Amino acid sequence: MEYHIIKKGDKSYPARLRERLEETAPDNLYYHGALGLLDQFTMAVIAADSIPALAMMAANQLLFTIREYELNFIGSWHSVMETEIFRLGLFRKNMNVTLFSARGLAQETFKSYLRTRFYPPLHEFPEEDEYWRRARDGELLMLSVCDPEERKMTRRNIMTRNWIACSLGDVVFVPFAEKGTKTFTIAKRVVKAGLPVFTSDDQTNETLHELGIRGLTRKNVGKFLEELGASKADMQKYKPKPIVISVPEPEPVPEKPVAAMVQTEWDL
């Protein structure tokens, strides 16, 4: 797939990576698609491969509020919870989705990216048509920091990818992470770096709370996002415009002349 390269010295190189990572920022950022999505309020998402039902329910409660905001999701979109958020980003017109690959973009395509996350018998999902529409219309962004010819998703590439994704976000959402997982390791690194981060207040996330990650509810997550710069979406502008069909007025039908009444002797 065709891709573009942004070098660390380029003006288009994301300012957040320069400011947050300084000399450890990747020298090259490879991308395909709508780079401008990174200029929007961006929420990075990292979630462990498995998630308890209570943690998923609590995350969905947060998403009931989060979905009302103008934002761009960024992540790897592999785990069950991540793919649910990925689908939400495609379903909502006020949201965008950035795809981050742990493979090189000379090897990764929009098709291969999707099929390594939604594979038979779970390869069909309602938002797939919107995925392809956005890909076709240049409304998706795919990123990588790997060598373009890299074919394998190694642990090192995955950890680097996840860390860079978090560093690109205005905020990081961690729905769930158990100790010993890659997600928990990245979560600790996020906290140490002082990046804005939150999870749900459910007790299943107690280990994340102990790290210093704030637990939020459906009622207060909106205020938290607004304090970081997020804005609520004006959903009126996303409503389809009504189709107006102009019908020409019918031409007037000429009146037929009334036959003159003839008086006969029978009428006398």
PDB file of C-alpha atoms in Angstrom, residues 1-254:
ATOM      1  CA  MET A   1       0.000   0.000   0.000  1.00  0.00           C
ATOM      2  CA  GLU A   2       1.205   3.501  -0.762  1.00  0.00           C
ATOM      3  CA  TYR A   3       2.355   5.380   2.332  1.00  0.00           C
ATOM      4  CA  HIS A   4       3.940   8.689   3.337  1.00  0.00           C
ATOM      5  CA  ILE A   5       6.827   9.417   5.713  1.00  0.00           C
ATOM      6  CA  ILE A   6       7.053  12.237   8.254  1.00  0.00           C
ATOM      7  CA  LYS A   7      10.496  12.820   9.717  1.00  0.00           C
ATOM      8  CA  LYS A   8      11.061  14.227  13.185  1.00  0.00           C
ATOM      9  CA  GLY A   9      12.285  17.522  11.760  1.00  0.00           C
ATOM     10  CA  ASP A  10       9.271  18.042   9.493  1.00  0.00           C
ATOM     11  CA  LYS A  11       6.679  20.690  10.338  1.00  0.00           C
ATOM     12  CA  SER A  12       3.925  18.115   9.995  1.00  0.00           C
ATOM     13  CA  TYR A  13       5.481  15.881  12.678  1.00  0.00           C
ATOM     14  CA  PRO A  14       2.969  15.665  15.585  1.00  0.00           C
ATOM     15  CA  ALA A  15       3.789  18.268  18.222  1.00  0.00           C
ATOM     16  CA  ARG A  16       2.682  15.976  21.061  1.00  0.00           C
ATOM     17  CA  LEU A  17       5.412  13.451  20.222  1.00  0.00           C
ATOM     18  CA  ARG A  18       8.083  16.158  20.183  1.00  0.00           C
ATOM     19  CA  GLU A  19       6.909  17.676  23.461  1.00  0.00           C
ATOM     20  CA  ARG A  20       6.235  14.474  25.370  1.00  0.00           C
ATOM     21  CA  LEU A  21       8.935  12.144  24.103  1.00  0.00           C
ATOM     22  CA  GLU A  22      11.661  14.624  23.124  1.00  0.00           C
ATOM     23  CA  GLU A  23      14.770  12.694  22.049  1.00  0.00           C
ATOM     24  CA  THR A  24      12.992   9.322  22.358  1.00  0.00           C
ATOM     25  CA  ALA A  25      10.331  10.282  19.803  1.00  0.00           C
ATOM     26  CA  PRO A  26      10.430   8.024  16.711  1.00  0.00           C
ATOM     27  CA  ASP A  27      12.572   9.390  13.883  1.00  0.00           C
ATOM     28  CA  ASN A  28       9.953   8.468  11.286  1.00  0.00           C
ATOM     29  CA  LEU A  29       6.187   8.258  11.349  1.00  0.00           C
ATOM     30  CA  TYR A  30       4.579   6.390   8.461  1.00  0.00           C
ATOM     31  CA  TYR A  31       0.987   7.054   7.486  1.00  0.00           C
ATOM     32  CA  HIS A  32      -1.706   6.542   4.907  1.00  0.00           C
ATOM     33  CA  GLY A  33      -4.900   8.582   4.749  1.00  0.00           C
ATOM     34  CA  ALA A  34      -6.253  11.576   6.653  1.00  0.00           C
ATOM     35  CA  LEU A  35      -3.339  12.880   8.748  1.00  0.00           C
ATOM     36  CA  GLY A  36      -5.529  15.808   9.803  1.00  0.00           C
ATOM     37  CA  LEU A  37      -7.426  13.510  12.205  1.00  0.00           C
ATOM     38  CA  LEU A  38      -4.550  14.001  14.663  1.00  0.00           C
ATOM     39  CA  ASP A  39      -5.474  17.690  14.877  1.00  0.00           C
ATOM     40  CA  GLN A  40      -8.795  16.744  16.474  1.00  0.00           C
ATOM     41  CA  PHE A  41      -9.277  15.985  20.153  1.00  0.00           C
ATOM     42  CA  THR A  42      -7.865  12.465  20.266  1.00  0.00           C
ATOM     43  CA  MET A  43      -8.563   9.676  22.745  1.00  0.00           C
ATOM     44  CA  ALA A  44      -6.123   6.780  22.861  1.00  0.00           C
ATOM     45  CA  VAL A  45      -7.635   3.455  23.922  1.00  0.00           C
ATOM     46  CA  ILE A  46      -5.787   0.473  25.394  1.00  0.00           C
ATOM     47  CA  ALA A  47      -7.594  -2.528  26.867  1.00  0.00           C
ATOM     48  CA  ALA A  48      -6.480  -6.015  27.864  1.00  0.00           C
ATOM     49  CA  ASP A  49      -7.407  -8.969  25.643  1.00  0.00           C
ATOM     50  CA  SER A  50      -9.854 -10.280  28.239  1.00  0.00           C
ATOM     51  CA  ILE A  51     -12.222  -8.157  30.298  1.00  0.00           C
ATOM     52  CA  PRO A  52     -14.715  -9.107  33.041  1.00  0.00           C
ATOM     53  CA  ALA A  53     -18.378  -8.493  32.315  1.00  0.00           C
ATOM     54  CA  LEU A  54     -18.644  -5.870  35.095  1.00  0.00           C
ATOM     55  CA  ALA A  55     -15.675  -3.931  33.718  1.00  0.00           C
ATOM     56  CA  MET A  56     -17.164  -4.010  30.218  1.00  0.00           C
ATOM     57  CA  MET A  57     -20.526  -2.778  31.529  1.00  0.00           C
ATOM     58  CA  ALA A  58     -18.798   0.048  33.396  1.00  0.00           C
ATOM     59  CA  ALA A  59     -16.814   0.994  30.277  1.00  0.00           C
ATOM     60  CA  ASN A  60     -20.013   1.075  28.225  1.00  0.00           C
ATOM     61  CA  GLN A  61     -21.580   3.401  30.773  1.00  0.00           C
ATOM     62  CA  LEU A  62     -18.707   5.841  30.194  1.00  0.00           C
ATOM     63  CA  LEU A  63     -19.109   5.479  26.437  1.00  0.00           C
ATOM     64  CA  PHE A  64     -22.757   6.568  26.667  1.00  0.00           C
ATOM     65  CA  THR A  65     -21.375  10.014  27.570  1.00  0.00           C
ATOM     66  CA  ILE A  66     -18.154   9.919  25.547  1.00  0.00           C
ATOM     67  CA  ARG A  67     -20.061   9.275  22.321  1.00  0.00           C
ATOM     68  CA  GLU A  68     -21.656  12.736  22.553  1.00  0.00           C
ATOM     69  CA  TYR A  69     -18.293  14.468  21.962  1.00  0.00           C
ATOM     70  CA  GLU A  70     -16.352  15.395  18.852  1.00  0.00           C
ATOM     71  CA  LEU A  71     -13.278  13.206  18.979  1.00  0.00           C
ATOM     72  CA  ASN A  72     -10.872  10.906  17.182  1.00  0.00           C
ATOM     73  CA  PHE A  73     -10.202   7.448  18.631  1.00  0.00           C
ATOM     74  CA  ILE A  74      -6.688   6.056  18.198  1.00  0.00           C
ATOM     75  CA  GLY A  75      -5.572   2.533  19.058  1.00  0.00           C
ATOM     76  CA  SER A  76      -4.620  -0.923  17.892  1.00  0.00           C
ATOM     77  CA  TRP A  77      -8.216  -2.254  17.963  1.00  0.00           C
ATOM     78  CA  HIS A  78      -7.370  -5.874  18.785  1.00  0.00           C
ATOM     79  CA  SER A  79      -9.087  -6.807  22.058  1.00  0.00           C
ATOM     80  CA  VAL A  80     -12.821  -7.347  22.509  1.00  0.00           C
ATOM     81  CA  MET A  81     -13.344  -4.010  24.276  1.00  0.00           C
ATOM     82  CA  GLU A  82     -11.163  -2.172  21.769  1.00  0.00           C
ATOM     83  CA  THR A  83     -13.102  -3.503  18.797  1.00  0.00           C
ATOM     84  CA  GLU A  84     -16.371  -2.396  20.426  1.00  0.00           C
ATOM     85  CA  ILE A  85     -14.998   1.151  20.716  1.00  0.00           C
ATOM     86  CA  PHE A  86     -13.637   0.916  17.168  1.00  0.00           C
ATOM     87  CA  ARG A  87     -17.139   0.083  15.924  1.00  0.00           C
ATOM     88  CA  LEU A  88     -18.619   2.959  17.937  1.00  0.00           C
ATOM     89  CA  GLY A  89     -16.190   5.327  16.203  1.00  0.00           C
ATOM     90  CA  LEU A  90     -17.466   4.123  12.839  1.00  0.00           C
ATOM     91  CA  PHE A  91     -21.124   4.201  13.851  1.00  0.00           C
ATOM     92  CA  ARG A  92     -21.156   7.771  15.170  1.00  0.00           C
ATOM     93  CA  LYS A  93     -20.879  10.566  12.603  1.00  0.00           C
ATOM     94  CA  ASN A  94     -19.235  12.891  15.151  1.00  0.00           C
ATOM     95  CA  MET A  95     -16.354  10.464  15.703  1.00  0.00           C
ATOM     96  CA  ASN A  96     -13.307   9.423  13.698  1.00  0.00           C
ATOM     97  CA  VAL A  97     -10.990   6.435  13.960  1.00  0.00           C
ATOM     98  CA  THR A  98      -7.209   6.243  13.568  1.00  0.00           C
ATOM     99  CA  LEU A  99      -5.721   2.789  12.991  1.00  0.00           C
ATOM    100  CA  PHE A 100      -2.261   2.050  14.405  1.00  0.00           C
ATOM    101  CA  SER A 101      -0.421  -0.967  13.038  1.00  0.00           C
ATOM    102  CA  ALA A 102       2.464  -2.957  14.520  1.00  0.00           C
ATOM    103  CA  ARG A 103       3.457  -3.927  10.983  1.00  0.00           C
ATOM    104  CA  GLY A 104       5.024  -1.925   8.163  1.00  0.00           C
ATOM    105  CA  LEU A 105       2.739  -0.020   5.817  1.00  0.00           C
ATOM    106  CA  ALA A 106       4.314  -1.572   2.738  1.00  0.00           C
ATOM    107  CA  GLN A 107       2.699  -4.790   4.023  1.00  0.00           C
ATOM    108  CA  GLU A 108      -0.384  -3.573   5.876  1.00  0.00           C
ATOM    109  CA  THR A 109      -3.509  -2.534   3.995  1.00  0.00           C
ATOM    110  CA  PHE A 110      -6.977  -1.467   5.085  1.00  0.00           C
ATOM    111  CA  LYS A 111      -8.116  -4.985   4.186  1.00  0.00           C
ATOM    112  CA  SER A 112      -5.371  -6.871   6.055  1.00  0.00           C
ATOM    113  CA  TYR A 113      -5.772  -4.583   9.072  1.00  0.00           C
ATOM    114  CA  LEU A 114      -9.464  -5.381   9.290  1.00  0.00           C
ATOM    115  CA  ARG A 115      -9.145  -9.124   8.694  1.00  0.00           C
ATOM    116  CA  THR A 116      -6.614  -9.633  11.530  1.00  0.00           C
ATOM    117  CA  ARG A 117      -9.182  -8.172  13.927  1.00  0.00           C
ATOM    118  CA  PHE A 118     -12.480  -9.461  12.533  1.00  0.00           C
ATOM    119  CA  TYR A 119     -11.890 -12.966  11.232  1.00  0.00           C
ATOM    120  CA  PRO A 120     -14.279 -15.846  10.463  1.00  0.00           C
ATOM    121  CA  PRO A 121     -16.740 -16.630  11.881  1.00  0.00           C
ATOM    122  CA  LEU A 122     -16.768 -13.125  13.461  1.00  0.00           C
ATOM    123  CA  HIS A 123     -15.724 -11.230  10.346  1.00  0.00           C
ATOM    124  CA  GLU A 124     -19.062  -9.580   9.639  1.00  0.00           C
ATOM    125  CA  PHE A 125     -20.180  -6.524  11.593  1.00  0.00           C
ATOM    126  CA  PRO A 126     -22.758  -3.818  10.809  1.00  0.00           C
ATOM    127  CA  GLU A 127     -20.259  -0.942  10.528  1.00  0.00           C
ATOM    128  CA  GLU A 128     -18.057  -2.584   7.898  1.00  0.00           C
ATOM    129  CA  ASP A 129     -19.686  -0.716   5.019  1.00  0.00           C
ATOM    130  CA  GLU A 130     -18.900   2.567   6.783  1.00  0.00           C
ATOM    131  CA  TYR A 131     -15.301   1.418   7.293  1.00  0.00           C
ATOM    132  CA  TRP A 132     -14.866   0.888   3.565  1.00  0.00           C
ATOM    133  CA  ARG A 133     -16.657   4.125   2.734  1.00  0.00           C
ATOM    134  CA  ARG A 134     -14.290   6.097   4.955  1.00  0.00           C
ATOM    135  CA  ALA A 135     -11.291   4.265   3.536  1.00  0.00           C
ATOM    136  CA  ARG A 136     -12.457   5.011  -0.010  1.00  0.00           C
ATOM    137  CA  ASP A 137     -13.225   8.680   0.741  1.00  0.00           C
ATOM    138  CA  GLY A 138      -9.952   9.349   2.580  1.00  0.00           C
ATOM    139  CA  GLU A 139     -11.559   9.643   6.028  1.00  0.00           C
ATOM    140  CA  LEU A 140      -9.457   6.987   7.790  1.00  0.00           C
ATOM    141  CA  LEU A 141      -5.895   7.344   9.037  1.00  0.00           C
ATOM    142  CA  MET A 142      -3.457   4.436   9.366  1.00  0.00           C
ATOM    143  CA  LEU A 143      -0.179   4.928  11.250  1.00  0.00           C
ATOM    144  CA  SER A 144       2.950   2.897  11.882  1.00  0.00           C
ATOM    145  CA  VAL A 145       6.392   3.491  13.356  1.00  0.00           C
ATOM    146  CA  CYS A 146       7.745   0.164  12.060  1.00  0.00           C
ATOM    147  CA  ASP A 147      10.029  -0.360   9.103  1.00  0.00           C
ATOM    148  CA  PRO A 148       7.680  -0.354   6.080  1.00  0.00           C
ATOM    149  CA  GLU A 149       8.728  -3.905   5.147  1.00  0.00           C
ATOM    150  CA  GLU A 150       8.072  -5.355   8.623  1.00  0.00           C
ATOM    151  CA  ARG A 151       5.636  -8.259   8.284  1.00  0.00           C
ATOM    152  CA  LYS A 152       5.437  -9.583  11.856  1.00  0.00           C
ATOM    153  CA  MET A 153       3.703  -8.106  14.884  1.00  0.00           C
ATOM    154  CA  THR A 154       6.484  -8.679  17.393  1.00  0.00           C
ATOM    155  CA  ARG A 155       6.076  -7.905  21.094  1.00  0.00           C
ATOM    156  CA  ARG A 156       8.551  -5.071  20.753  1.00  0.00           C
ATOM    157  CA  ASN A 157       6.610  -3.537  17.872  1.00  0.00           C
ATOM    158  CA  ILE A 158       3.338  -3.932  19.758  1.00  0.00           C
ATOM    159  CA  MET A 159       4.640  -2.266  22.917  1.00  0.00           C
ATOM    160  CA  THR A 160       6.170   0.591  20.916  1.00  0.00           C
ATOM    161  CA  ARG A 161       2.966   1.024  18.912  1.00  0.00           C
ATOM    162  CA  ASN A 162       0.815   1.140  22.067  1.00  0.00           C
ATOM    163  CA  TRP A 163       3.096   3.663  23.756  1.00  0.00           C
ATOM    164  CA  ILE A 164       3.214   5.975  20.738  1.00  0.00           C
ATOM    165  CA  ALA A 165      -0.585   5.766  20.386  1.00  0.00           C
ATOM    166  CA  CYS A 166      -0.976   6.881  24.019  1.00  0.00           C
ATOM    167  CA  SER A 167       1.526   9.673  23.491  1.00  0.00           C
ATOM    168  CA  LEU A 168      -0.498  10.970  20.541  1.00  0.00           C
ATOM    169  CA  GLY A 169      -3.705  11.190  22.568  1.00  0.00           C
ATOM    170  CA  ASP A 170      -5.071  14.208  24.405  1.00  0.00           C
ATOM    171  CA  VAL A 171      -6.258  11.603  26.888  1.00  0.00           C
ATOM    172  CA  VAL A 172      -5.885   7.844  27.403  1.00  0.00           C
ATOM    173  CA  PHE A 173      -8.811   5.555  28.243  1.00  0.00           C
ATOM    174  CA  VAL A 174      -7.988   2.211  29.874  1.00  0.00           C
ATOM    175  CA  PRO A 175     -11.232   0.196  30.204  1.00  0.00           C
ATOM    176  CA  PHE A 176      -9.433  -2.692  31.948  1.00  0.00           C
ATOM    177  CA  ALA A 177      -5.951  -4.091  32.564  1.00  0.00           C
ATOM    178  CA  GLU A 178      -4.750  -6.900  34.804  1.00  0.00           C
ATOM    179  CA  LYS A 179      -1.312  -7.001  36.363  1.00  0.00           C
ATOM    180  CA  GLY A 180       1.199  -8.788  34.155  1.00  0.00           C
ATOM    181  CA  THR A 181      -0.475  -7.818  30.873  1.00  0.00           C
ATOM    182  CA  LYS A 182       1.034  -5.614  28.158  1.00  0.00           C
ATOM    183  CA  THR A 183      -1.792  -3.153  28.761  1.00  0.00           C
ATOM    184  CA  PHE A 184      -0.959  -2.840  32.461  1.00  0.00           C
ATOM    185  CA  THR A 185       2.706  -2.224  31.617  1.00  0.00           C
ATOM    186  CA  ILE A 186       1.756   0.593  29.232  1.00  0.00           C
ATOM    187  CA  ALA A 187      -0.709   1.993  31.784  1.00  0.00           C
ATOM    188  CA  LYS A 188       2.103   2.261  34.347  1.00  0.00           C
ATOM    189  CA  ARG A 189       4.255   4.041  31.791  1.00  0.00           C
ATOM    190  CA  VAL A 190       1.415   6.453  30.985  1.00  0.00           C
ATOM    191  CA  VAL A 191       1.008   7.333  34.668  1.00  0.00           C
ATOM    192  CA  LYS A 192       4.761   7.797  35.123  1.00  0.00           C
ATOM    193  CA  ALA A 193       4.854  10.141  32.123  1.00  0.00           C
ATOM    194  CA  GLY A 194       2.016  12.217  33.571  1.00  0.00           C
ATOM    195  CA  LEU A 195      -0.306  11.782  30.582  1.00  0.00           C
ATOM    196  CA  PRO A 196      -4.032  12.427  31.193  1.00  0.00           C
ATOM    197  CA  VAL A 197      -5.599   9.008  31.741  1.00  0.00           C
ATOM    198  CA  PHE A 198      -8.801   7.548  33.152  1.00  0.00           C
ATOM    199  CA  THR A 199     -10.708   4.321  33.650  1.00  0.00           C
ATOM    200  CA  SER A 200     -14.090   3.430  35.121  1.00  0.00           C
ATOM    201  CA  ASP A 201     -14.727   3.648  38.858  1.00  0.00           C
ATOM    202  CA  ASP A 202     -15.751  -0.025  38.983  1.00  0.00           C
ATOM    203  CA  GLN A 203     -13.935  -2.075  41.603  1.00  0.00           C
ATOM    204  CA  THR A 204     -12.734  -4.490  38.906  1.00  0.00           C
ATOM    205  CA  ASN A 205     -10.270  -1.704  38.033  1.00  0.00           C
ATOM    206  CA  GLU A 206      -8.899  -1.416  41.563  1.00  0.00           C
ATOM    207  CA  THR A 207      -5.349  -2.205  40.394  1.00  0.00           C
ATOM    208  CA  LEU A 208      -5.541   0.709  37.940  1.00  0.00           C
ATOM    209  CA  HIS A 209      -6.865   2.992  40.681  1.00  0.00           C
ATOM    210  CA  GLU A 210      -3.893   1.977  42.830  1.00  0.00           C
ATOM    211  CA  LEU A 211      -1.594   3.126  40.014  1.00  0.00           C
ATOM    212  CA  GLY A 212      -3.126   6.583  40.323  1.00  0.00           C
ATOM    213  CA  ILE A 213      -5.499   6.316  37.353  1.00  0.00           C
ATOM    214  CA  ARG A 214      -8.696   8.218  37.998  1.00  0.00           C
ATOM    215  CA  GLY A 215     -11.934   6.230  38.040  1.00  0.00           C
ATOM    216  CA  LEU A 216     -14.845   8.049  36.407  1.00  0.00           C
ATOM    217  CA  THR A 217     -18.582   7.549  35.960  1.00  0.00           C
ATOM    218  CA  ARG A 218     -21.066   8.336  33.233  1.00  0.00           C
ATOM    219  CA  LYS A 219     -21.974  11.518  35.139  1.00  0.00           C
ATOM    220  CA  ASN A 220     -18.512  13.080  35.499  1.00  0.00           C
ATOM    221  CA  VAL A 221     -16.519  11.828  32.482  1.00  0.00           C
ATOM    222  CA  GLY A 222     -17.927  14.612  30.291  1.00  0.00           C
ATOM    223  CA  LYS A 223     -16.638  17.363  32.586  1.00  0.00           C
ATOM    224  CA  PHE A 224     -13.253  15.623  32.707  1.00  0.00           C
ATOM    225  CA  LEU A 225     -13.018  15.595  28.901  1.00  0.00           C
ATOM    226  CA  GLU A 226     -14.133  19.217  28.614  1.00  0.00           C
ATOM    227  CA  GLU A 227     -11.438  20.297  31.055  1.00  0.00           C
ATOM    228  CA  LEU A 228      -8.919  18.731  28.657  1.00  0.00           C
ATOM    229  CA  GLY A 229     -10.364  20.558  25.656  1.00  0.00           C
ATOM    230  CA  ALA A 230     -13.057  18.239  24.258  1.00  0.00           C
ATOM    231  CA  SER A 231     -16.288  19.718  22.896  1.00  0.00           C
ATOM    232  CA  LYS A 232     -19.766  18.271  22.676  1.00  0.00           C
ATOM    233  CA  ALA A 233     -20.929  17.518  19.166  1.00  0.00           C
ATOM    234  CA  ASP A 234     -23.634  19.541  17.493  1.00  0.00           C
ATOM    235  CA  MET A 235     -25.583  16.619  16.117  1.00  0.00           C
ATOM    236  CA  GLN A 236     -27.794  18.881  14.013  1.00  0.00           C
ATOM    237  CA  LYS A 237     -25.001  19.308  11.466  1.00  0.00           C
ATOM    238  CA  TYR A 238     -24.772  15.537  11.007  1.00  0.00           C
ATOM    239  CA  LYS A 239     -28.440  15.066  10.182  1.00  0.00           C
ATOM    240  CA  PRO A 240     -28.984  14.313   6.505  1.00  0.00           C
ATOM    241  CA  LYS A 241     -30.382  17.214   4.570  1.00  0.00           C
ATOM    242  CA  PRO A 242     -34.001  16.663   3.544  1.00  0.00           C
ATOM    243  CA  ILE A 243     -34.485  15.809  -0.096  1.00  0.00           C
ATOM    244  CA  VAL A 244     -36.571  18.488  -1.742  1.00  0.00           C
ATOM    245  CA  ILE A 245     -38.388  17.450  -4.891  1.00  0.00           C
ATOM    246  CA  SER A 246     -39.836  20.333  -6.851  1.00  0.00           C
ATOM    247  CA  VAL A 247     -42.974  19.404  -8.733  1.00  0.00           C
ATOM    248  CA  PRO A 248     -44.069  21.849 -11.454  1.00  0.00           C
ATOM    249  CA  GLU A 249     -47.529  23.200 -11.027  1.00  0.00           C
ATOM    250  CA  PRO A 250     -50.012  21.653 -13.478  1.00  0.00           C
ATOM    251  CA  GLU A 251     -51.051  23.865 -16.343  1.00  0.00           C
ATOM    252  CA  PRO A 252     -54.585  25.170 -15.978  1.00  0.00           C
ATOM    253  CA  VAL A 253     -57.165  23.229 -17.934  1.00  0.00           C
ATOM    254  CA  PRO A 254     -59.155  25.557 -20.233  1.00  0.00           C
TER     255      PRO A 254
END
